[in-house]
Coordinates of C-alpha atoms and ligand atoms in Angstrom, one line a residue:
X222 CA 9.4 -12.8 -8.9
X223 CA 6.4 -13.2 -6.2
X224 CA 7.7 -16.2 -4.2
X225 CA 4.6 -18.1 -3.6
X226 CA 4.8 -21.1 -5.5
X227 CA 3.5 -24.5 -5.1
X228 CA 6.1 -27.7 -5.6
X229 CA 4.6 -31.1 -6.3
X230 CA 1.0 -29.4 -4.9
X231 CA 2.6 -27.8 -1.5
X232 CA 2.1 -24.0 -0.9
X233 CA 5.8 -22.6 -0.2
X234 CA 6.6 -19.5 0.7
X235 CA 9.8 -19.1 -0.6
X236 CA 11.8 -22.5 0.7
X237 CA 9.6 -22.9 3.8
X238 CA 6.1 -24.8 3.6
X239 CA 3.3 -22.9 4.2
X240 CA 1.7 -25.9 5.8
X241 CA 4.9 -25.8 8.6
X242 CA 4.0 -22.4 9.3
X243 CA 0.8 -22.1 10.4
X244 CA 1.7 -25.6 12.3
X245 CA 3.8 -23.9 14.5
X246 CA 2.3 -20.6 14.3
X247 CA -1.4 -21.1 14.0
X248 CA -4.0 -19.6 12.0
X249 CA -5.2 -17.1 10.7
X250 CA -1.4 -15.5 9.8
X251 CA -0.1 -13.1 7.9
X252 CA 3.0 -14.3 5.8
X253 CA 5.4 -12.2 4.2
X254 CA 8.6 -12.8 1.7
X255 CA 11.6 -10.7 2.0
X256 CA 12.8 -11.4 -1.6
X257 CA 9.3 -10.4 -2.8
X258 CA 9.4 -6.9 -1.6
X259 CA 12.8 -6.5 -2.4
X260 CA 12.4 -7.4 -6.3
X261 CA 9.3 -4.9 -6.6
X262 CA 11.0 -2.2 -4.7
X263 CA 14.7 -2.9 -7.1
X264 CA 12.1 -3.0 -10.2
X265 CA 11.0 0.1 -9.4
X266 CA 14.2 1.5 -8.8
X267 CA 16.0 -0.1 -12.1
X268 CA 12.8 1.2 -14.1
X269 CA 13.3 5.2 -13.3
X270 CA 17.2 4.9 -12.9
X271 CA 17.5 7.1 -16.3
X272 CA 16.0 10.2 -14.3
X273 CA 17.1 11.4 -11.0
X274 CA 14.7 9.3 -8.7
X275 CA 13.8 8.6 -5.4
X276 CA 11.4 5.9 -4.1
X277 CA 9.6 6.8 -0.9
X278 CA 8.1 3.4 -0.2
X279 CA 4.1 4.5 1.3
X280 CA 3.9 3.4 5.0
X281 CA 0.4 2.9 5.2
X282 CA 0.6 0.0 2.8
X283 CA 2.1 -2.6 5.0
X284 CA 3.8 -0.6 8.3
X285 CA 5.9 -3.4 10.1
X286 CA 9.3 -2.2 11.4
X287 CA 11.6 -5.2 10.4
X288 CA 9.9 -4.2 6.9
X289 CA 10.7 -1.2 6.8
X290 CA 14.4 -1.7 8.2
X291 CA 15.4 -3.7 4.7
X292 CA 13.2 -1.3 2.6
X293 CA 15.5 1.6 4.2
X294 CA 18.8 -0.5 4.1
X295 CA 18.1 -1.0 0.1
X296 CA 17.8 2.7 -0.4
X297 CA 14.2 3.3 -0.1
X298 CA 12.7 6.6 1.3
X299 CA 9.4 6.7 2.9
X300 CA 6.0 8.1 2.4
X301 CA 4.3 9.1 5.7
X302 CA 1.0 10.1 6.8
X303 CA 1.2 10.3 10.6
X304 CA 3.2 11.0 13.1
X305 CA 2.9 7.6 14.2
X306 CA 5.0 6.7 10.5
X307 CA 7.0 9.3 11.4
X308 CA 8.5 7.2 14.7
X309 CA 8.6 4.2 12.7
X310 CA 10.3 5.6 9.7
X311 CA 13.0 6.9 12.7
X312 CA 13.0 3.6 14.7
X313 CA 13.7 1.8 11.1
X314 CA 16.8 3.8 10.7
X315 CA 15.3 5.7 7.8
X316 CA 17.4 8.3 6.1
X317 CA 15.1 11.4 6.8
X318 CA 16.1 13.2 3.8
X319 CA 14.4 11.0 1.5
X320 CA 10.8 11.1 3.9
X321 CA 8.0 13.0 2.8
X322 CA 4.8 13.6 4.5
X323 CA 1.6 13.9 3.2
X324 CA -1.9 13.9 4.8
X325 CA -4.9 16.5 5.1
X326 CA -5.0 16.7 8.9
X327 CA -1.5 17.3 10.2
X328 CA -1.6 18.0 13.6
X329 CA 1.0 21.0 15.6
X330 CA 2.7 18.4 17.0
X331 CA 3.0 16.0 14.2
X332 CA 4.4 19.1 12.3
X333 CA 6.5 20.0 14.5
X334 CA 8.1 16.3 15.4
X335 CA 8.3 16.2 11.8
X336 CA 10.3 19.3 11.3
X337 CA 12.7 18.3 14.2
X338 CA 13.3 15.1 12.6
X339 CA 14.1 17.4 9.0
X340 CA 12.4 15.5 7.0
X341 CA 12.6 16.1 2.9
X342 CA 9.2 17.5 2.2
X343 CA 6.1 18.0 3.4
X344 CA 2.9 17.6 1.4
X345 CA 1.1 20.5 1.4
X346 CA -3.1 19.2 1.2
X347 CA -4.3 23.2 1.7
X348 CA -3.0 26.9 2.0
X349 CA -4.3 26.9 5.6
X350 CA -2.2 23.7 6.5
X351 CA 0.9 25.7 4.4
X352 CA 0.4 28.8 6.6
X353 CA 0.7 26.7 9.9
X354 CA 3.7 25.3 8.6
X355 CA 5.5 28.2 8.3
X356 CA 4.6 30.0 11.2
X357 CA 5.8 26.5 13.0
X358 CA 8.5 26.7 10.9
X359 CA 9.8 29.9 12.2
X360 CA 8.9 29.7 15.4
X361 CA 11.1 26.4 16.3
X362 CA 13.7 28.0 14.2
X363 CA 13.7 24.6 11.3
X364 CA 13.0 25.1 8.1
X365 CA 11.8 22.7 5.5
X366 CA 10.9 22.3 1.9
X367 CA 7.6 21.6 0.7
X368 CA 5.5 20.3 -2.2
X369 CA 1.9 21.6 -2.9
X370 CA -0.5 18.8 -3.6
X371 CA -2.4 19.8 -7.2
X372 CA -5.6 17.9 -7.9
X373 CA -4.9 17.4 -11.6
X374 CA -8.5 16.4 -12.0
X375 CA -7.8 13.5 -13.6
X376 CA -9.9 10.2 -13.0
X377 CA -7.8 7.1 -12.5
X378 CA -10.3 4.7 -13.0
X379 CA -10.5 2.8 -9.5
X380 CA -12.9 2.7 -6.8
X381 CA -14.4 5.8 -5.8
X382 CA -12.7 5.3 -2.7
X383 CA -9.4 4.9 -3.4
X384 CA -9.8 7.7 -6.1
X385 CA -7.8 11.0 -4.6
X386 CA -6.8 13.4 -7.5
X387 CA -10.2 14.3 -8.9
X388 CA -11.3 18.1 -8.2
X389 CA -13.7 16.9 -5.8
X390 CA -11.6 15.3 -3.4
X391 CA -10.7 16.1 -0.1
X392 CA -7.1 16.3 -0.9
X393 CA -4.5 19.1 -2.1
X394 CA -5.8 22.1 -4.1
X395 CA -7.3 22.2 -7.5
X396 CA -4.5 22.7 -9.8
X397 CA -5.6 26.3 -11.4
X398 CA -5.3 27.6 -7.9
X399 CA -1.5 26.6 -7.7
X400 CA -0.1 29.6 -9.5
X401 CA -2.1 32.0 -6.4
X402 CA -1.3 29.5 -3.5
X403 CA 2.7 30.4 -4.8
X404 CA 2.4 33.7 -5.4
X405 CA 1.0 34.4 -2.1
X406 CA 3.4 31.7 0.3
X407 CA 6.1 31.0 -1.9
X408 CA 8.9 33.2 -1.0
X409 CA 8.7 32.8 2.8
X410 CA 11.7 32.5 4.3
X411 CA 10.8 29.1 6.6
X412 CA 9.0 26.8 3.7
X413 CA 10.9 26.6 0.5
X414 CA 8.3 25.9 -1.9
X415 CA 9.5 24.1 -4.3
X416 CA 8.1 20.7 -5.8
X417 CA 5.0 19.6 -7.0
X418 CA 2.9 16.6 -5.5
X419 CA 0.2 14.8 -7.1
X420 CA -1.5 11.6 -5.8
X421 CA -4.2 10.1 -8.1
X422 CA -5.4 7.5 -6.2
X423 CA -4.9 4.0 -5.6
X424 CA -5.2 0.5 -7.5
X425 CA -4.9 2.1 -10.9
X426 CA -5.3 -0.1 -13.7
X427 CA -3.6 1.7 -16.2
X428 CA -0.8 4.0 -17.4
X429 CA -2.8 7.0 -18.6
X430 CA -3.8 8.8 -16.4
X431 CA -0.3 9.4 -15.0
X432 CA 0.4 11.0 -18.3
X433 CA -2.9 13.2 -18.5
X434 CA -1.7 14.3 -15.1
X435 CA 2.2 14.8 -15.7
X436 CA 1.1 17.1 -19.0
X437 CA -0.8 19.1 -16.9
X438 CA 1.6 19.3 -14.0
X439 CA 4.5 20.1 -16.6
X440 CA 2.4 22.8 -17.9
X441 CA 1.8 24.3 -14.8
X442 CA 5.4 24.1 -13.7
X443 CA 6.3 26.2 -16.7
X444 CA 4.3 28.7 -15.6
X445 CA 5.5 28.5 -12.0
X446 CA 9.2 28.9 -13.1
X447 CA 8.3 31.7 -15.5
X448 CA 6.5 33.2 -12.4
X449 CA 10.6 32.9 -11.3
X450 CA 9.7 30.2 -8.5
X451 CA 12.6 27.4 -8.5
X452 CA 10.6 24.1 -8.9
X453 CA 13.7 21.1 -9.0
X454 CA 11.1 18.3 -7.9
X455 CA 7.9 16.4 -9.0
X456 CA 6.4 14.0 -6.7
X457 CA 3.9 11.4 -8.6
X458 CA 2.6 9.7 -5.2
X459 CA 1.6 6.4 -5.6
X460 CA -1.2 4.5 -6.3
X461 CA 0.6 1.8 -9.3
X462 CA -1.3 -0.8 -9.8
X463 CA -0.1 -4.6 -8.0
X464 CA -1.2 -7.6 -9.7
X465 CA -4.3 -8.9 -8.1
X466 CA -5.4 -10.2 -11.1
X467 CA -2.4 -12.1 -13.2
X468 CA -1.5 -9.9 -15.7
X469 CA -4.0 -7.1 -15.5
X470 CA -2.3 -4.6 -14.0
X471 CA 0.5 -2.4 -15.5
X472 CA 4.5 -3.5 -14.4
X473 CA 7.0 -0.6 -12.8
X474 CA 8.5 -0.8 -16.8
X475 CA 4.9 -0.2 -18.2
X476 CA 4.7 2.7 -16.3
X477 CA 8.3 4.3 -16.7
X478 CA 7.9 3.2 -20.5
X479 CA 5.5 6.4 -20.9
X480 CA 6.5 8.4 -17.7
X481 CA 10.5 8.8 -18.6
X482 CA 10.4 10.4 -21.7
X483 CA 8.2 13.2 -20.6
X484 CA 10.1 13.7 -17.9
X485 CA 13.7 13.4 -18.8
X486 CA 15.3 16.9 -19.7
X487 CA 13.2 18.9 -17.5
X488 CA 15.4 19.5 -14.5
X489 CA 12.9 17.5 -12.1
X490 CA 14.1 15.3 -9.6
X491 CA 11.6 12.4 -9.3
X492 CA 9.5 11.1 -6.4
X493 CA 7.4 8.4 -6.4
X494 CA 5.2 6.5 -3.5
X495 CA 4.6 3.2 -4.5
X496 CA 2.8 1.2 -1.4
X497 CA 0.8 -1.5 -3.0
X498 CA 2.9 -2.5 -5.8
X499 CA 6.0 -3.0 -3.5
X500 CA 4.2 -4.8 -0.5
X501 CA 0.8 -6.6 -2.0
X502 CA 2.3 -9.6 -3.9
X503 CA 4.7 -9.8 -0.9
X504 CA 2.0 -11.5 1.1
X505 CA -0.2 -14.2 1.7
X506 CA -3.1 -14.2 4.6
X507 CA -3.0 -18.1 5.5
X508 CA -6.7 -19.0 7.3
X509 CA -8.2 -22.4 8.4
X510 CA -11.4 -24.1 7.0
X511 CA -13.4 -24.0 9.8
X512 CA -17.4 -25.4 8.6
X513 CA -18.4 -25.8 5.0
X514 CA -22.7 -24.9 4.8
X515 CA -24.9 -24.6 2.0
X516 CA -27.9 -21.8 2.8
X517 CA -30.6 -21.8 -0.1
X518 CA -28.5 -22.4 -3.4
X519 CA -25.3 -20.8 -2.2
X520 CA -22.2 -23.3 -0.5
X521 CA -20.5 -21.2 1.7
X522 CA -16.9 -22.0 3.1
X523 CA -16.5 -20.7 6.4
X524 CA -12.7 -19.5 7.4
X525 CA -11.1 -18.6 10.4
X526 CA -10.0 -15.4 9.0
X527 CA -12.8 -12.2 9.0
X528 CA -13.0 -8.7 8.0
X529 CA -11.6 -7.3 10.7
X530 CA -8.5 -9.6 9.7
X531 CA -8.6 -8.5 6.2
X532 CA -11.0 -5.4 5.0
X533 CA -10.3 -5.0 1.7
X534 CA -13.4 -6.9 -0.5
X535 CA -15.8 -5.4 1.8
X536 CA -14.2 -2.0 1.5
X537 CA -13.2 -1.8 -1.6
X538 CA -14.9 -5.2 -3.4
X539 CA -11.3 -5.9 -4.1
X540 CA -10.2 -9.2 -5.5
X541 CA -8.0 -11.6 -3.9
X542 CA -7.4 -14.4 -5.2
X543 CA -8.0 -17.4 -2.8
X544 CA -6.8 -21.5 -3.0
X545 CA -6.5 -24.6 -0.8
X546 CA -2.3 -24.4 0.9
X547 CA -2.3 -28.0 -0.4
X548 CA -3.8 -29.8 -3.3
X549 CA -3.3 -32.6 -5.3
X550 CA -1.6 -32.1 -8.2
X551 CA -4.5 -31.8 -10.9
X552 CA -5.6 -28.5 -8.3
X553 CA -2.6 -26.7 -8.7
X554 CA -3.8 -23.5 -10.4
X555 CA -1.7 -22.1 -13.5
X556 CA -2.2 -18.7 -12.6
X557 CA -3.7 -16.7 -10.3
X558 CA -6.6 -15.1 -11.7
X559 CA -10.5 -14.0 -11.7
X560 CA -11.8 -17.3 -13.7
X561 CA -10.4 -20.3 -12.8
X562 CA -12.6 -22.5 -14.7
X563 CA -11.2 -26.4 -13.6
X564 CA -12.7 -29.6 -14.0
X565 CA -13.9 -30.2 -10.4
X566 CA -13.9 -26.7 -8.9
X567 CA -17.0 -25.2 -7.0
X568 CA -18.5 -21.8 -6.6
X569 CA -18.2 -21.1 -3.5
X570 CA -18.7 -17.4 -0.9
X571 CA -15.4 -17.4 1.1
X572 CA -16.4 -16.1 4.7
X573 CA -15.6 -15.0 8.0
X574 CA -16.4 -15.5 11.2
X575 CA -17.7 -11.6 12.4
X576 CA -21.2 -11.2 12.8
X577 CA -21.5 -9.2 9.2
X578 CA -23.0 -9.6 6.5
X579 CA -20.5 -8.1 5.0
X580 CA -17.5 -10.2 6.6
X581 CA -16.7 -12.0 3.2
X582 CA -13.3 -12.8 1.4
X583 CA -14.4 -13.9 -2.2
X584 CA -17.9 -14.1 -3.3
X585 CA -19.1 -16.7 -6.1
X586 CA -16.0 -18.1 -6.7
X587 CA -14.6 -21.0 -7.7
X588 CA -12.4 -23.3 -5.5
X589 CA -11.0 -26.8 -5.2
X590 CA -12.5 -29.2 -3.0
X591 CA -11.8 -28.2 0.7
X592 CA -12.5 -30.2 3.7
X593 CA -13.1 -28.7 7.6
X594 CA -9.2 -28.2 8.8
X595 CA -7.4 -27.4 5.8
X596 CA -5.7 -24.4 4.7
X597 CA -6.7 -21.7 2.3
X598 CA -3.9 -19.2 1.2
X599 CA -5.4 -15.5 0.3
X600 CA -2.8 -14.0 -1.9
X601 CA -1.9 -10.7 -2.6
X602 CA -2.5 -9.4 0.9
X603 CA 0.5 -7.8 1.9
X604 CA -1.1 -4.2 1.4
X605 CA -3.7 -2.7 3.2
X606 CA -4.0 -6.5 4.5
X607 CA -2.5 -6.5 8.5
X608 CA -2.8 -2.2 8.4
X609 CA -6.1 -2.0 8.1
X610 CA -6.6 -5.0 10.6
X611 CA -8.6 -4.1 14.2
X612 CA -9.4 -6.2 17.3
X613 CA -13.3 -5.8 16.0
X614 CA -15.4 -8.4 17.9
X615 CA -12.6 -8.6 20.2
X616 CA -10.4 -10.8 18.0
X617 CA -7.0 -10.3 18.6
X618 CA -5.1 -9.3 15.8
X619 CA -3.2 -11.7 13.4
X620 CA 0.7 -12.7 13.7
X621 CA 3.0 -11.3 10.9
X622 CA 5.6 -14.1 9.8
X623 CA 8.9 -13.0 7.8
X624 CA 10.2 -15.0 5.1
X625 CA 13.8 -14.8 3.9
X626 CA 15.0 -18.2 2.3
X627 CA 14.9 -21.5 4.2
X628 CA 14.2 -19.5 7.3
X629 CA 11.0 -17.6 8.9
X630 CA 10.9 -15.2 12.2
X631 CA 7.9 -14.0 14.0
X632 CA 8.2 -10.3 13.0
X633 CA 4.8 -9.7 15.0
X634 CA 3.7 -11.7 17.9
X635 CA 0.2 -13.2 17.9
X636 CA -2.1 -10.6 20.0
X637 CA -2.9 -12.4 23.7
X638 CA -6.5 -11.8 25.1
X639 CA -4.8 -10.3 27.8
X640 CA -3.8 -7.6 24.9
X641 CA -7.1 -6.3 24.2
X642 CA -8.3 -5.1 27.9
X643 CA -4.7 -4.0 28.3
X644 CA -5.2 -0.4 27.6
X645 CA -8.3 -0.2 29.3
X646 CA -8.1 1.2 32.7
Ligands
LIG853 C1 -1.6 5.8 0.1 C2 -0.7 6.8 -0.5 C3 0.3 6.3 -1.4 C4 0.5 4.8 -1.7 O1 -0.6 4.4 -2.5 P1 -0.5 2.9 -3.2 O2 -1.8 2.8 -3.9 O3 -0.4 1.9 -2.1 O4 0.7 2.9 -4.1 C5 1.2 7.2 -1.9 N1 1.1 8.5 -1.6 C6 0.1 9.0 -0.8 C7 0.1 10.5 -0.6 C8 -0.8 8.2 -0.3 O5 -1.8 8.7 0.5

């Protein structure tokens, strides 16, 4: 399904040669296959098609607007968190109905573009953020629906900062509060109040936790209705884990397995935000071998790709996993995972150019031979990979490449020096 595959040792990218990109394109470059996000995002939709479902497809995750034109034109909604993904979701063509916005620090204009643009829901992170709403609400005469964000308290087991539904999070209110935050805002005549949000974090590794927190969230619905409030939708956000690590993390069926049944009979329409596990096997970051240098016991491999390229194992000390574009045949990995233990392979620290310590892209790991000049594909980097990128020791920012088939398009140009000091005046 992910369409990175080596034939006869060659990196493709779907039918084009990695190698024939960054020829033409240079390096460092993002790459990106169409048919890879499209087979998550159908997946996702052919594993929840027994309940009423709508996948808003998270922004944040990987923002680019030719992107986001196909998600929309294969029937996905969006998840937004800005208003700045509010003008993309637009300028992608995006059916606004099926747009929800979530996001502690919505601004009065945010809201009210958002509310001009009728969006589907708005995710409500606090009562103070609900009351501005509705006094927006009424006084530019649109009204809107709204879920409120419940923290179930529920840990889902991934990095403690990409963990979002514990009590002690900055985001949405604790879930035994819901039942007051309804009885005091939910018959206003501006916000209809009626769906529950929940967000447990990102990179989750498995299943459970999701069902902890739909239990609780099913339990506190009941109430809700019995408190005669019309709830018709639950959002489950995102956060499903993407296979970093072959075979380690959950697939969309996994997941709607255990999630459908509890679901199905209860007169919810479903949500759900997947970002990572639509866009992160949908990309490869393709960087250059500039210097190989050993330092004490350690052989490092210098690349032309740094942090400020891709943040993630800094940030998050997230794996990626990392191999030569070409290799003879005897290199060509099985499978992409944590321990490749081949005959011939050396532990290596993967690193950047930015004056960081912590400007690495694999620590201790093992790697086939590489030489100054050749290519190194990181994998799995179409989330949180070119979003998260910055011009940080004024490098300008990486070229996004599009996939589809035998052909590829520059979806992004490469930035120009020219680009960085154009703003500044
Ligand atoms: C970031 C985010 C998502 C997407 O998370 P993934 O881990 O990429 O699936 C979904 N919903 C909300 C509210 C988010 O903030």
């Amino acid at each position: 399904m992910d369409r990175f595959d080596y034939i006869n040792g060659k990196l493709f990218a779907e039918d084009v040669p990695v190698a024939k990109i960054a020829k033409e394109v240079g390096t460092p470059v993002y790459i990106y296959s169409k048919a890879t996000f499209l087979a998550h995002l159908t997946k996702m939709q052919e594993a929840y098609a027994e309940l009423d479902t709508t996948i808003c497809y998270s922004i944040k995750a990987c923002s680019n607007i030719n992107i986001l034109k196909f998600l929309a034109e294969a029937g996905s909604g969006f998840d937004i968190v800005s208003g700045g993904e509010l003008y993309r979701a637009k300028q992608a063509g995006a059916d606004m109905s099926k747009v929800v916005y979530a996001g502690t620090g919505k601004t009065d204009s945010e809201i009210l573009e958002a509310l001009e643009a009728k969006i589907g829901y708005f995710n409500i992170e606090s009562e103070a953020e609900l009351e501005n709403i509705i006094k927006l609400a009424k006084k530019s005469g649109n009204k809107t629906k709204a879920a409120l964000r419940v923290n179930p308290d529920v840990d889902p087991k991934t990095h403690r900062h990409t963990t979002t539904g514990k009590k002690e999070s900055k985001f949405g209110v604790d879930i035994e509060r819901a039942r007051k935050v309804f009885a005091k805002y939910g018959n206003n005549d501006a916000v209809e109040l009626n769906a529950i949000h929940l967000h447990l974090g990102s990179a989750g590794k498995t299943v459970d936790p999701y069902v902890e927190a739909i239990k609780k969230t099913l339990v506190l619905i009941e109430q809700l209705r019995s408190d005669s409030f019309k709830i018709d939708t639950l959002d489950l956000g995102g956060g499903y884990g993407a296979d970093y690590e072959t075979a380690t993390a959950p697939t969309a069926g996994h997941y709607a397995k255990d999630i459908v049944p509890l679901l199905k009979g209860k007169g919810l329409k479903l949500i759900l935000e997947p970002g990572a596990s639509i866009a992160a096997n949908g990309a490869i970051l393709v960087t250059k071998v500039l210097y190989l240098k050993k330092g004490g016991e350690k052989k490092f491999v210098i690349v032309d790709a740094g942090m400020n390229d891709l943040l993630r194992p800094p940030l998050y000390g997230a794996f990626h996993f990392i191999w030569p574009a070409d290799v003879e045949e005897a290199f060509v990995p099985e499978k992409r995972k944590k321990e490749l233990s081949m005959e011939g392979t050396e532990v290596v620290d993967i690193v950047g150019p930015i004056c960081e310590g912590a400007d690495f892209m694999a620590q201790g790991r093992s790697l086939a031979p590489v030489k100054r000049g050749e290519l190194l594909a990181i994998f799995t980097a179409g989330a949180y990979g070119y979003t998260m990128s910055s011009n940080y020791n004024s490098r300008p920012q990486l070229p996004e490449i599009l996939v589809d088939g035998d052909k590829f398009t520059i979806i992004r140009k490469r930035q120009t020096y020219e680009d960085l000091i154009a703003l500044e005046k």
